[in-house]
Amino acid sequence: MSIEQLAETALAMVAPGKGIIAIDESTGTIAKRLSGVGVENTEENRRAYREMLLTTPKLGDYISGAILYDETLRQSTKDGVPFTKVMRDAGIIPGIKVDKSTHALAGFPGEVVTEGLDGLRERLKEYYGLGARFAKWRAVINIGEDIPSGTCIEANAHALARYAALCQEQGIVPMVEPEVLMDGDHDIETCYEVTEVTLRALFDALYNHNVMLEGTILKASMVLPGKDSGESASVEEVAEATLMCLKSAVPAILPGIVFLSGGQSDEDATAHLDAMNRMGPNPWPLSFSYGRAMQSAALELWSKDLAGNVGKAQDTVYARARDNGLAAQGRWDRAA
């Protein structure tokens, strides 16, 4: 795939008023979500849940792409239609999570590095054949006493850059996700500083690995006070701090930025995105790549009657997609 095609896919991912739904929970993570609502973690239940999400009527009005887990990329509807075909027919680009999760960074207590580069070239080749056109790799940066270290930031930036270069080699748009966690008692200023340093290290590494930014999407965390800080920040404060941080560290040539919800409530995640877009115009489209903030209400409804509540659960998914699609244009009305 040429750089023009990569750029075209990246731009389609952040088309006006559209964003990404993240349904790439690993088998371990989805097990926790399902058991939390009393649903048994079987392959069939996981498949049925993802089918409910992906077959939501008119989902493509507000969703440009979906990040899938390896298992989901290979699954089909109960009628035997591959999920990738369901998505393409709805105008939704299939994506795939390719990292192998975080592991302790040896020599640096409390810090982690994401693994999964071994064999990635072959996996990406297979995923492209299965229909994936973008991928995701998540790095995790913890804030705490004397952390993050420069070594941790550098190790994760390097891994993200190597992953991104391998993606583009196979014709897949890399979504790079350096998540600065909300966990901790730090204030919003500390989050700003750590996020800025992390983003600068990331784009430096991408440049050094000859990654074409025109065919890359950033999945960013918002600048927020730590959830144990006792500090609250208004919607406008979060939006202003996040925008300022991004403008200081993210090149304008990037096709777009999508945000993770990162433990925020559904409504907060939407309100912050809406406020940032109202403060525009910005150098890049700002949209969403939400997981829990798109699904939690639907999962709750679906769990009460797996067969009977599909329609009601899908109405909730569509409503969340619409709200976030409007927020991606600065047109969301909280009171509506």
mmCIF file of C-alpha atoms in Angstrom:
data_model
loop_
_atom_site.group_PDB
_atom_site.id
_atom_site.type_symbol
_atom_site.label_atom_id
_atom_site.label_comp_id
_atom_site.label_asym_id
_atom_site.label_seq_id
_atom_site.Cartn_x
_atom_site.Cartn_y
_atom_site.Cartn_z
ATOM 1 C CA MET A 1 0.000 0.000 0.000
ATOM 2 C CA SER A 2 1.355 3.425 -0.950
ATOM 3 C CA ILE A 3 1.684 6.379 1.396
ATOM 4 C CA GLU A 4 -1.320 7.891 -0.430
ATOM 5 C CA GLN A 5 -3.453 4.864 0.464
ATOM 6 C CA LEU A 6 -2.225 4.865 4.074
ATOM 7 C CA ALA A 7 -3.025 8.588 4.304
ATOM 8 C CA GLU A 8 -6.463 7.985 2.779
ATOM 9 C CA THR A 9 -7.260 5.282 5.362
ATOM 10 C CA ALA A 10 -5.987 7.489 8.211
ATOM 11 C CA LEU A 11 -8.165 10.403 7.068
ATOM 12 C CA ALA A 12 -11.198 8.108 6.752
ATOM 13 C CA MET A 13 -10.650 7.044 10.384
ATOM 14 C CA VAL A 14 -11.110 10.655 11.523
ATOM 15 C CA ALA A 15 -13.782 11.685 8.996
ATOM 16 C CA PRO A 16 -15.908 14.607 10.276
ATOM 17 C CA GLY A 17 -18.279 13.489 13.039
ATOM 18 C CA LYS A 18 -16.944 9.920 13.142
ATOM 19 C CA GLY A 19 -14.733 8.011 15.570
ATOM 20 C CA ILE A 20 -13.511 4.562 16.548
ATOM 21 C CA ILE A 21 -15.144 1.982 18.794
ATOM 22 C CA ALA A 22 -12.598 -0.064 20.758
ATOM 23 C CA ILE A 23 -13.763 -3.650 21.262
ATOM 24 C CA ASP A 24 -10.292 -5.137 21.523
ATOM 25 C CA GLU A 25 -10.422 -6.401 25.098
ATOM 26 C CA SER A 26 -8.211 -9.444 25.592
ATOM 27 C CA THR A 27 -9.881 -12.696 26.693
ATOM 28 C CA GLY A 28 -8.816 -11.900 30.287
ATOM 29 C CA THR A 29 -10.226 -8.366 30.218
ATOM 30 C CA ILE A 30 -13.529 -9.308 28.585
ATOM 31 C CA ALA A 31 -13.854 -12.075 31.213
ATOM 32 C CA LYS A 32 -13.851 -9.386 33.936
ATOM 33 C CA ARG A 33 -16.398 -7.263 32.059
ATOM 34 C CA LEU A 34 -18.729 -10.207 31.465
ATOM 35 C CA SER A 35 -18.460 -11.615 34.987
ATOM 36 C CA GLY A 36 -19.152 -8.090 36.300
ATOM 37 C CA VAL A 37 -22.636 -8.348 34.752
ATOM 38 C CA GLY A 38 -23.130 -12.064 35.466
ATOM 39 C CA VAL A 39 -22.464 -13.428 31.955
ATOM 40 C CA GLU A 40 -20.358 -16.562 31.544
ATOM 41 C CA ASN A 41 -17.078 -15.977 29.671
ATOM 42 C CA THR A 42 -17.470 -18.472 26.815
ATOM 43 C CA GLU A 43 -16.322 -18.011 23.225
ATOM 44 C CA GLU A 44 -19.960 -18.021 22.081
ATOM 45 C CA ASN A 45 -20.952 -15.301 24.579
ATOM 46 C CA ARG A 46 -17.967 -13.186 23.534
ATOM 47 C CA ARG A 47 -18.921 -13.665 19.886
ATOM 48 C CA ALA A 48 -22.596 -12.849 20.520
ATOM 49 C CA TYR A 49 -21.653 -9.713 22.470
ATOM 50 C CA ARG A 50 -19.382 -8.458 19.692
ATOM 51 C CA GLU A 51 -22.034 -9.303 17.093
ATOM 52 C CA MET A 52 -24.549 -7.201 19.026
ATOM 53 C CA LEU A 53 -22.120 -4.242 18.910
ATOM 54 C CA LEU A 54 -20.995 -4.584 15.284
ATOM 55 C CA THR A 55 -24.462 -5.161 13.806
ATOM 56 C CA THR A 56 -25.966 -2.056 15.454
ATOM 57 C CA PRO A 57 -28.156 -0.482 12.735
ATOM 58 C CA LYS A 58 -26.678 2.689 11.162
ATOM 59 C CA LEU A 59 -23.534 2.403 13.337
ATOM 60 C CA GLY A 60 -21.475 3.580 10.341
ATOM 61 C CA ASP A 61 -23.171 7.004 10.573
ATOM 62 C CA TYR A 62 -20.870 7.858 13.492
ATOM 63 C CA ILE A 63 -18.288 5.054 13.643
ATOM 64 C CA SER A 64 -15.450 5.000 11.095
ATOM 65 C CA GLY A 65 -13.562 1.991 12.455
ATOM 66 C CA ALA A 66 -13.486 -0.675 15.151
ATOM 67 C CA ILE A 67 -10.439 -2.084 16.949
ATOM 68 C CA LEU A 68 -10.845 -5.848 17.279
ATOM 69 C CA TYR A 69 -9.053 -8.571 19.219
ATOM 70 C CA ASP A 70 -7.438 -11.476 17.324
ATOM 71 C CA GLU A 71 -10.358 -13.795 18.172
ATOM 72 C CA THR A 72 -12.963 -11.270 16.978
ATOM 73 C CA LEU A 73 -11.232 -10.554 13.652
ATOM 74 C CA ARG A 74 -11.683 -14.245 12.787
ATOM 75 C CA GLN A 75 -15.314 -14.559 13.953
ATOM 76 C CA SER A 76 -18.624 -14.370 12.084
ATOM 77 C CA THR A 77 -22.240 -13.592 12.896
ATOM 78 C CA LYS A 78 -24.508 -16.451 13.948
ATOM 79 C CA ASP A 79 -25.604 -16.564 10.285
ATOM 80 C CA GLY A 80 -22.015 -17.114 9.160
ATOM 81 C CA VAL A 81 -21.179 -13.647 7.805
ATOM 82 C CA PRO A 82 -17.577 -12.671 8.726
ATOM 83 C CA PHE A 83 -17.491 -9.669 11.061
ATOM 84 C CA THR A 84 -15.060 -7.958 8.663
ATOM 85 C CA LYS A 85 -17.697 -8.137 5.895
ATOM 86 C CA VAL A 86 -20.416 -6.803 8.228
ATOM 87 C CA MET A 87 -18.103 -3.886 9.010
ATOM 88 C CA ARG A 88 -17.081 -3.144 5.438
ATOM 89 C CA ASP A 89 -20.745 -3.207 4.340
ATOM 90 C CA ALA A 90 -21.475 -0.604 7.046
ATOM 91 C CA GLY A 91 -18.513 1.576 5.973
ATOM 92 C CA ILE A 92 -16.549 0.677 9.123
ATOM 93 C CA ILE A 93 -12.794 -0.004 8.781
ATOM 94 C CA PRO A 94 -11.568 -3.146 10.571
ATOM 95 C CA GLY A 95 -8.657 -2.598 12.979
ATOM 96 C CA ILE A 96 -6.659 -4.979 15.168
ATOM 97 C CA LYS A 97 -4.908 -4.761 18.546
ATOM 98 C CA VAL A 98 -1.429 -6.245 18.023
ATOM 99 C CA ASP A 99 0.502 -5.642 21.257
ATOM 100 C CA LYS A 100 1.026 -8.438 23.778
ATOM 101 C CA SER A 101 0.202 -6.264 26.807
ATOM 102 C CA THR A 102 2.408 -4.611 29.395
ATOM 103 C CA HIS A 103 5.147 -6.326 31.393
ATOM 104 C CA ALA A 104 7.306 -5.109 34.280
ATOM 105 C CA LEU A 105 10.256 -3.037 33.063
ATOM 106 C CA ALA A 106 13.258 -4.832 34.577
ATOM 107 C CA GLY A 107 15.237 -2.600 36.919
ATOM 108 C CA PHE A 108 12.436 -0.007 37.203
ATOM 109 C CA PRO A 109 9.908 -0.910 39.940
ATOM 110 C CA GLY A 110 6.395 0.352 39.250
ATOM 111 C CA GLU A 111 7.016 0.852 35.525
ATOM 112 C CA VAL A 112 5.973 -1.247 32.535
ATOM 113 C CA VAL A 113 6.891 -1.722 28.891
ATOM 114 C CA THR A 114 4.648 -3.147 26.175
ATOM 115 C CA GLU A 115 5.815 -6.317 24.456
ATOM 116 C CA GLY A 116 4.807 -7.995 21.186
ATOM 117 C CA LEU A 117 7.393 -7.029 18.556
ATOM 118 C CA ASP A 118 8.651 -10.599 18.074
ATOM 119 C CA GLY A 119 6.921 -12.107 15.052
ATOM 120 C CA LEU A 120 4.896 -8.934 14.480
ATOM 121 C CA ARG A 121 5.788 -8.638 10.780
ATOM 122 C CA GLU A 122 4.245 -12.074 10.069
ATOM 123 C CA ARG A 123 1.185 -11.352 12.223
ATOM 124 C CA LEU A 124 0.567 -8.051 10.431
ATOM 125 C CA LYS A 125 0.815 -9.790 7.066
ATOM 126 C CA GLU A 126 -1.842 -12.282 8.195
ATOM 127 C CA TYR A 127 -4.064 -9.552 9.673
ATOM 128 C CA TYR A 128 -3.927 -7.591 6.406
ATOM 129 C CA GLY A 129 -5.076 -10.757 4.615
ATOM 130 C CA LEU A 130 -7.945 -11.077 7.098
ATOM 131 C CA GLY A 131 -9.083 -7.523 6.281
ATOM 132 C CA ALA A 132 -7.480 -5.303 8.961
ATOM 133 C CA ARG A 133 -6.446 -1.883 7.640
ATOM 134 C CA PHE A 134 -5.261 -0.277 10.865
ATOM 135 C CA ALA A 135 -3.687 -1.565 14.075
ATOM 136 C CA LYS A 136 -3.264 -0.431 17.666
ATOM 137 C CA TRP A 137 -0.396 -0.671 20.153
ATOM 138 C CA ARG A 138 -0.850 0.651 23.698
ATOM 139 C CA ALA A 139 1.980 1.826 25.915
ATOM 140 C CA VAL A 140 1.280 2.629 29.564
ATOM 141 C CA ILE A 141 2.974 5.394 31.531
ATOM 142 C CA ASN A 142 2.399 5.443 35.296
ATOM 143 C CA ILE A 143 2.771 8.593 37.379
ATOM 144 C CA GLY A 144 4.065 8.104 40.934
ATOM 145 C CA GLU A 145 6.946 8.917 43.232
ATOM 146 C CA ASP A 146 9.992 9.475 40.991
ATOM 147 C CA ILE A 147 8.231 7.913 38.012
ATOM 148 C CA PRO A 148 7.974 7.862 35.068
ATOM 149 C CA SER A 149 11.687 7.542 34.419
ATOM 150 C CA GLY A 150 13.251 8.693 31.174
ATOM 151 C CA THR A 151 14.175 5.075 30.504
ATOM 152 C CA CYS A 152 10.540 3.939 30.675
ATOM 153 C CA ILE A 153 9.345 6.705 28.354
ATOM 154 C CA GLU A 154 12.178 5.995 25.901
ATOM 155 C CA ALA A 155 11.616 2.199 25.921
ATOM 156 C CA ASN A 156 7.916 2.600 25.192
ATOM 157 C CA ALA A 157 8.440 5.278 22.525
ATOM 158 C CA HIS A 158 10.986 3.031 20.808
ATOM 159 C CA ALA A 159 8.587 0.045 20.813
ATOM 160 C CA LEU A 160 5.734 2.203 19.457
ATOM 161 C CA ALA A 161 7.978 3.474 16.639
ATOM 162 C CA ARG A 162 9.171 -0.019 15.652
ATOM 163 C CA TYR A 163 5.574 -1.254 15.656
ATOM 164 C CA ALA A 164 4.449 1.724 13.541
ATOM 165 C CA ALA A 165 7.176 1.169 10.949
ATOM 166 C CA LEU A 166 6.261 -2.540 10.668
ATOM 167 C CA CYS A 167 2.573 -1.636 10.209
ATOM 168 C CA GLN A 168 3.266 0.780 7.377
ATOM 169 C CA GLU A 169 5.529 -1.755 5.681
ATOM 170 C CA GLN A 170 2.481 -4.088 5.506
ATOM 171 C CA GLY A 171 0.028 -1.400 4.344
ATOM 172 C CA ILE A 172 -1.618 -0.975 7.757
ATOM 173 C CA VAL A 173 -2.165 2.408 9.448
ATOM 174 C CA PRO A 174 -0.573 2.394 12.915
ATOM 175 C CA MET A 175 -2.547 3.868 15.794
ATOM 176 C CA VAL A 176 0.020 4.808 18.444
ATOM 177 C CA GLU A 177 -1.329 4.951 22.000
ATOM 178 C CA PRO A 178 0.933 6.262 24.778
ATOM 179 C CA GLU A 179 -1.559 6.257 27.675
ATOM 180 C CA VAL A 180 -0.657 8.320 30.721
ATOM 181 C CA LEU A 181 -2.769 6.646 33.416
ATOM 182 C CA MET A 182 -5.271 8.527 35.581
ATOM 183 C CA ASP A 183 -4.295 6.339 38.572
ATOM 184 C CA GLY A 184 -2.526 8.232 41.341
ATOM 185 C CA ASP A 185 -2.753 11.356 43.448
ATOM 186 C CA HIS A 186 -0.912 13.707 41.062
ATOM 187 C CA ASP A 187 -2.313 17.109 40.071
ATOM 188 C CA ILE A 188 -3.266 18.205 36.553
ATOM 189 C CA GLU A 189 0.041 20.079 36.093
ATOM 190 C CA THR A 190 2.026 16.880 36.676
ATOM 191 C CA CYS A 191 -0.158 15.032 34.161
ATOM 192 C CA TYR A 192 0.485 17.841 31.653
ATOM 193 C CA GLU A 193 4.262 17.632 32.092
ATOM 194 C CA VAL A 194 4.402 13.828 31.821
ATOM 195 C CA THR A 195 2.082 13.788 28.791
ATOM 196 C CA GLU A 196 4.129 16.444 26.993
ATOM 197 C CA VAL A 197 7.455 14.656 27.611
ATOM 198 C CA THR A 198 5.914 11.330 26.511
ATOM 199 C CA LEU A 199 4.486 12.774 23.283
ATOM 200 C CA ARG A 200 7.757 14.504 22.391
ATOM 201 C CA ALA A 201 9.679 11.258 22.916
ATOM 202 C CA LEU A 202 7.117 9.379 20.794
ATOM 203 C CA PHE A 203 7.279 11.721 17.805
ATOM 204 C CA ASP A 204 11.075 11.854 18.031
ATOM 205 C CA ALA A 205 11.154 8.027 17.869
ATOM 206 C CA LEU A 206 8.642 7.927 14.981
ATOM 207 C CA TYR A 207 10.818 10.376 13.041
ATOM 208 C CA ASN A 208 13.965 8.323 13.724
ATOM 209 C CA HIS A 209 12.249 5.162 12.442
ATOM 210 C CA ASN A 210 11.115 6.819 9.190
ATOM 211 C CA VAL A 211 7.438 6.457 10.093
ATOM 212 C CA MET A 212 5.260 8.521 7.744
ATOM 213 C CA LEU A 213 3.133 10.696 9.970
ATOM 214 C CA GLU A 214 0.595 11.283 7.174
ATOM 215 C CA GLY A 215 -0.339 7.599 7.559
ATOM 216 C CA THR A 216 -0.383 7.476 11.390
ATOM 217 C CA ILE A 217 -3.090 8.179 13.997
ATOM 218 C CA LEU A 218 -2.401 9.191 17.614
ATOM 219 C CA LYS A 219 -4.617 7.728 20.336
ATOM 220 C CA ALA A 220 -4.091 10.125 23.229
ATOM 221 C CA SER A 221 -5.043 10.327 26.876
ATOM 222 C CA MET A 222 -6.474 13.607 28.175
ATOM 223 C CA VAL A 223 -4.685 15.838 30.672
ATOM 224 C CA LEU A 224 -6.508 15.154 33.944
ATOM 225 C CA PRO A 225 -5.776 15.243 37.676
ATOM 226 C CA GLY A 226 -5.067 11.809 39.217
ATOM 227 C CA LYS A 227 -8.240 10.085 40.374
ATOM 228 C CA ASP A 228 -6.932 9.885 43.974
ATOM 229 C CA SER A 229 -5.782 13.512 44.074
ATOM 230 C CA GLY A 230 -9.009 14.894 45.529
ATOM 231 C CA GLU A 231 -8.644 17.623 42.892
ATOM 232 C CA SER A 232 -11.387 18.294 40.408
ATOM 233 C CA ALA A 233 -10.915 20.105 37.120
ATOM 234 C CA SER A 234 -13.721 21.696 35.121
ATOM 235 C CA VAL A 235 -14.539 20.519 31.607
ATOM 236 C CA GLU A 236 -12.956 23.712 30.230
ATOM 237 C CA GLU A 237 -9.760 23.268 32.298
ATOM 238 C CA VAL A 238 -9.282 19.711 31.042
ATOM 239 C CA ALA A 239 -9.989 20.751 27.443
ATOM 240 C CA GLU A 240 -7.613 23.735 27.593
ATOM 241 C CA ALA A 241 -4.776 21.795 29.249
ATOM 242 C CA THR A 242 -5.127 18.868 26.821
ATOM 243 C CA LEU A 243 -5.204 21.124 23.755
ATOM 244 C CA MET A 244 -2.207 23.162 24.894
ATOM 245 C CA CYS A 245 -0.233 19.995 25.569
ATOM 246 C CA LEU A 246 -1.063 18.505 22.171
ATOM 247 C CA LYS A 247 -0.257 21.727 20.325
ATOM 248 C CA SER A 248 3.160 21.847 21.983
ATOM 249 C CA ALA A 249 4.130 18.267 21.087
ATOM 250 C CA VAL A 250 2.145 16.878 18.129
ATOM 251 C CA PRO A 251 3.114 17.799 14.537
ATOM 252 C CA ALA A 252 0.328 19.436 12.515
ATOM 253 C CA ILE A 253 0.905 16.999 9.614
ATOM 254 C CA LEU A 254 -0.699 14.173 11.616
ATOM 255 C CA PRO A 255 -4.095 13.289 10.016
ATOM 256 C CA GLY A 256 -5.911 13.165 13.350
ATOM 257 C CA ILE A 257 -6.012 12.439 17.068
ATOM 258 C CA VAL A 258 -8.505 10.136 18.773
ATOM 259 C CA PHE A 259 -8.903 10.093 22.543
ATOM 260 C CA LEU A 260 -9.205 7.160 24.901
ATOM 261 C CA SER A 261 -11.727 7.467 27.716
ATOM 262 C CA GLY A 262 -9.253 6.032 30.247
ATOM 263 C CA GLY A 263 -11.607 5.466 33.164
ATOM 264 C CA GLN A 264 -13.608 8.702 32.772
ATOM 265 C CA SER A 265 -17.373 8.464 33.002
ATOM 266 C CA ASP A 266 -19.228 8.162 29.680
ATOM 267 C CA GLU A 267 -20.511 11.712 29.956
ATOM 268 C CA ASP A 268 -17.190 13.274 30.999
ATOM 269 C CA ALA A 269 -15.371 11.675 28.066
ATOM 270 C CA THR A 270 -17.957 13.145 25.677
ATOM 271 C CA ALA A 271 -18.031 16.566 27.370
ATOM 272 C CA HIS A 272 -14.231 16.954 27.249
ATOM 273 C CA LEU A 273 -14.099 16.022 23.552
ATOM 274 C CA ASP A 274 -16.931 18.433 22.758
ATOM 275 C CA ALA A 275 -15.240 21.294 24.642
ATOM 276 C CA MET A 276 -11.945 20.795 22.776
ATOM 277 C CA ASN A 277 -13.716 20.941 19.432
ATOM 278 C CA ARG A 278 -15.620 24.076 20.448
ATOM 279 C CA MET A 279 -12.222 25.685 21.157
ATOM 280 C CA GLY A 280 -11.123 25.018 17.557
ATOM 281 C CA PRO A 281 -10.210 25.240 14.800
ATOM 282 C CA ASN A 282 -7.385 22.877 15.787
ATOM 283 C CA PRO A 283 -4.403 21.688 13.716
ATOM 284 C CA TRP A 284 -5.923 18.179 13.425
ATOM 285 C CA PRO A 285 -9.378 16.575 13.679
ATOM 286 C CA LEU A 286 -10.036 15.516 17.290
ATOM 287 C CA SER A 287 -12.258 12.473 17.673
ATOM 288 C CA PHE A 288 -12.735 9.439 19.926
ATOM 289 C CA SER A 289 -11.617 5.840 20.274
ATOM 290 C CA TYR A 290 -13.675 4.813 23.271
ATOM 291 C CA GLY A 291 -14.125 1.345 24.737
ATOM 292 C CA ARG A 292 -15.958 1.325 28.055
ATOM 293 C CA ALA A 293 -17.430 4.778 27.422
ATOM 294 C CA MET A 294 -19.143 3.353 24.322
ATOM 295 C CA GLN A 295 -20.173 -0.036 25.681
ATOM 296 C CA SER A 296 -20.828 -0.083 29.416
ATOM 297 C CA ALA A 297 -24.523 0.853 29.287
ATOM 298 C CA ALA A 298 -25.139 -1.556 26.382
ATOM 299 C CA LEU A 299 -23.362 -4.430 28.155
ATOM 300 C CA GLU A 300 -25.509 -3.882 31.255
ATOM 301 C CA LEU A 301 -28.726 -4.042 29.202
ATOM 302 C CA TRP A 302 -27.636 -6.984 27.039
ATOM 303 C CA SER A 303 -26.585 -9.041 30.068
ATOM 304 C CA LYS A 304 -30.132 -9.060 31.443
ATOM 305 C CA ASP A 305 -31.453 -10.980 28.399
ATOM 306 C CA LEU A 306 -28.816 -12.040 25.848
ATOM 307 C CA ALA A 307 -31.286 -12.756 23.063
ATOM 308 C CA GLY A 308 -34.193 -10.491 23.966
ATOM 309 C CA ASN A 309 -32.333 -7.265 24.734
ATOM 310 C CA VAL A 310 -30.164 -7.025 21.606
ATOM 311 C CA GLY A 311 -32.270 -4.227 20.075
ATOM 312 C CA LYS A 312 -32.349 -2.152 23.287
ATOM 313 C CA ALA A 313 -28.599 -2.587 23.800
ATOM 314 C CA GLN A 314 -27.945 -1.543 20.187
ATOM 315 C CA ASP A 315 -30.068 1.590 20.660
ATOM 316 C CA THR A 316 -27.707 2.520 23.519
ATOM 317 C CA VAL A 317 -24.603 1.862 21.397
ATOM 318 C CA TYR A 318 -26.028 4.024 18.603
ATOM 319 C CA ALA A 319 -26.909 6.822 21.051
ATOM 320 C CA ARG A 320 -23.362 6.823 22.498
ATOM 321 C CA ALA A 321 -21.887 6.829 18.975
ATOM 322 C CA ARG A 322 -24.134 9.739 17.982
ATOM 323 C CA ASP A 323 -23.275 11.764 21.106
ATOM 324 C CA ASN A 324 -19.547 11.290 20.535
ATOM 325 C CA GLY A 325 -19.886 11.938 16.807
ATOM 326 C CA LEU A 326 -21.536 15.280 17.641
ATOM 327 C CA ALA A 327 -18.824 15.999 20.262
ATOM 328 C CA ALA A 328 -16.187 15.374 17.570
ATOM 329 C CA GLN A 329 -17.705 18.386 15.799
ATOM 330 C CA GLY A 330 -18.259 20.506 18.921
ATOM 331 C CA ARG A 331 -22.026 20.093 18.501
ATOM 332 C CA TRP A 332 -22.993 17.913 21.453
ATOM 333 C CA ASP A 333 -25.814 19.173 23.684
ATOM 334 C CA ARG A 334 -25.524 17.716 27.184
ATOM 335 C CA ALA A 335 -29.147 18.548 27.932
ATOM 336 C CA ALA A 336 -30.550 16.808 24.834
#
